[in-house]
Amino acid sequence: MEWLGWIAQVVVAMGIFNVWLLRFNQSTAYRGGDATNMREEFAAYGLPVWAMYVVGGLKLTLAVLLLVGLWPGAKAVVLPAGLGMTALMVGAVAMHVKAGDPPKRALPAAAMLGLSLVAAFL
């Protein structure tokens, strides 16, 4: 069952890198409100620009820690990284609800929330 945790760690990390590094300035079907990039999405949620950088920095750091946790001897970082990512994904789902987005837009955040829990506990 440990392999499921490893898969979850990699999927969560790669998903975060994709959203925050590759698609940061791109429009997707899952952006909140009518946003076409990350800055607009945070504005649609009523959040300041600095919050985008704090959240992004936290998510990228936690994603790196999830990958580091794949190495023998570094497994201790997985639980806090997984729980931290879970908390951030709860916030992401909450922001979609706050913005009145259809459930489809919150689906990736909800999936990442679930995978973060799997990574943390398996």
Short mmCIF file of C-alpha atoms in Angstrom, two decimals:
data_model
loop_
_atom_site.label_atom_id
_atom_site.label_comp_id
_atom_site.label_asym_id
_atom_site.label_seq_id
_atom_site.Cartn_x
_atom_site.Cartn_y
_atom_site.Cartn_z
CA MET A 1 0.00 0.00 0.00
CA GLU A 2 3.02 2.24 0.47
CA TRP A 3 3.30 2.56 -3.32
CA LEU A 4 -0.08 4.34 -3.36
CA GLY A 5 1.35 6.99 -1.04
CA TRP A 6 4.36 7.43 -3.34
CA ILE A 7 2.10 7.85 -6.36
CA ALA A 8 0.03 10.43 -4.48
CA GLN A 9 3.18 12.33 -3.50
CA VAL A 10 4.37 12.52 -7.10
CA VAL A 11 0.95 13.41 -8.54
CA VAL A 12 0.40 16.20 -6.01
CA ALA A 13 3.89 17.62 -6.52
CA MET A 14 3.66 17.51 -10.32
CA GLY A 15 0.18 19.04 -10.23
CA ILE A 16 1.43 21.93 -8.11
CA PHE A 17 4.44 22.51 -10.37
CA ASN A 18 2.13 22.46 -13.40
CA VAL A 19 -0.30 25.03 -11.99
CA TRP A 20 2.18 27.35 -10.28
CA LEU A 21 5.10 27.21 -12.73
CA LEU A 22 3.83 26.20 -16.17
CA ARG A 23 0.25 27.53 -16.19
CA PHE A 24 0.61 30.50 -13.85
CA ASN A 25 -0.21 33.02 -16.59
CA GLN A 26 -2.49 30.79 -18.65
CA SER A 27 -6.24 30.48 -18.75
CA THR A 28 -7.74 27.13 -17.75
CA ALA A 29 -11.27 25.82 -17.36
CA TYR A 30 -10.67 25.56 -13.60
CA ARG A 31 -9.73 29.13 -12.70
CA GLY A 32 -12.01 30.85 -10.23
CA GLY A 33 -14.49 33.49 -11.35
CA ASP A 34 -13.70 34.84 -14.81
CA ALA A 35 -9.94 34.76 -14.22
CA THR A 36 -7.51 34.09 -17.06
CA ASN A 37 -4.38 33.85 -14.90
CA MET A 38 -3.35 33.33 -11.28
CA ARG A 39 -3.30 37.04 -10.37
CA GLU A 40 -6.87 37.48 -11.66
CA GLU A 41 -7.97 34.33 -9.87
CA PHE A 42 -6.78 35.60 -6.49
CA ALA A 43 -8.47 38.95 -7.21
CA ALA A 44 -11.71 37.07 -8.01
CA TYR A 45 -11.48 35.52 -4.54
CA GLY A 46 -11.01 38.96 -3.00
CA LEU A 47 -7.44 38.19 -1.94
CA PRO A 48 -4.49 40.61 -2.19
CA VAL A 49 -1.56 40.01 -4.55
CA TRP A 50 0.80 39.25 -1.66
CA ALA A 51 -1.44 36.30 -0.70
CA MET A 52 -0.85 34.78 -4.14
CA TYR A 53 2.90 34.81 -3.53
CA VAL A 54 2.59 33.41 -0.01
CA VAL A 55 0.26 30.60 -1.10
CA GLY A 56 2.37 29.85 -4.17
CA GLY A 57 5.57 29.76 -2.14
CA LEU A 58 4.00 27.45 0.42
CA LYS A 59 2.57 25.12 -2.21
CA LEU A 60 5.85 24.91 -4.12
CA THR A 61 7.83 24.29 -0.93
CA LEU A 62 5.43 21.57 0.19
CA ALA A 63 5.53 19.98 -3.29
CA VAL A 64 9.33 19.81 -3.11
CA LEU A 65 9.11 18.26 0.36
CA LEU A 66 6.69 15.62 -0.92
CA LEU A 67 9.29 14.64 -3.53
CA VAL A 68 12.14 14.75 -1.01
CA GLY A 69 10.09 12.38 1.14
CA LEU A 70 10.41 9.68 -1.52
CA TRP A 71 14.04 9.16 -0.50
CA PRO A 72 14.81 6.66 2.26
CA GLY A 73 15.61 8.52 5.44
CA ALA A 74 13.55 11.57 4.47
CA LYS A 75 10.12 10.04 5.01
CA ALA A 76 9.56 12.20 8.11
CA VAL A 77 8.81 15.23 5.92
CA VAL A 78 5.88 13.58 4.17
CA LEU A 79 3.30 13.82 6.97
CA PRO A 80 3.77 17.56 7.63
CA ALA A 81 4.03 18.32 3.89
CA GLY A 82 0.90 16.29 3.13
CA LEU A 83 -1.05 17.90 5.94
CA GLY A 84 0.12 21.37 4.94
CA MET A 85 -0.94 20.75 1.36
CA THR A 86 -4.27 19.41 2.60
CA ALA A 87 -4.88 22.63 4.54
CA LEU A 88 -4.05 24.75 1.48
CA MET A 89 -6.36 22.65 -0.70
CA VAL A 90 -9.20 23.05 1.81
CA GLY A 91 -8.63 26.77 1.36
CA ALA A 92 -8.66 26.42 -2.43
CA VAL A 93 -11.97 24.56 -2.39
CA ALA A 94 -13.39 27.17 0.01
CA MET A 95 -12.35 29.99 -2.34
CA HIS A 96 -14.15 28.31 -5.25
CA VAL A 97 -17.28 28.05 -3.09
CA LYS A 98 -16.89 31.69 -1.99
CA ALA A 99 -16.61 32.80 -5.63
CA GLY A 100 -19.76 30.87 -6.52
CA ASP A 101 -17.93 28.69 -9.02
CA PRO A 102 -19.62 25.59 -10.39
CA PRO A 103 -18.39 22.36 -8.73
CA LYS A 104 -16.37 21.45 -11.86
CA ARG A 105 -13.95 24.30 -11.14
CA ALA A 106 -13.26 23.05 -7.62
CA LEU A 107 -12.73 19.46 -8.76
CA PRO A 108 -8.92 19.65 -9.23
CA ALA A 109 -8.47 21.27 -5.80
CA ALA A 110 -10.73 18.64 -4.22
CA ALA A 111 -8.79 15.85 -5.93
CA MET A 112 -5.48 17.32 -4.74
CA LEU A 113 -6.94 17.56 -1.24
CA GLY A 114 -7.76 13.86 -1.27
CA LEU A 115 -4.39 12.90 -2.75
CA SER A 116 -2.60 15.05 -0.17
CA LEU A 117 -4.33 13.06 2.58
CA VAL A 118 -3.32 9.80 0.90
CA ALA A 119 0.28 11.02 0.65
CA ALA A 120 0.30 12.07 4.30
CA PHE A 121 -1.08 8.87 5.74
CA LEU A 122 0.19 6.12 3.43
#
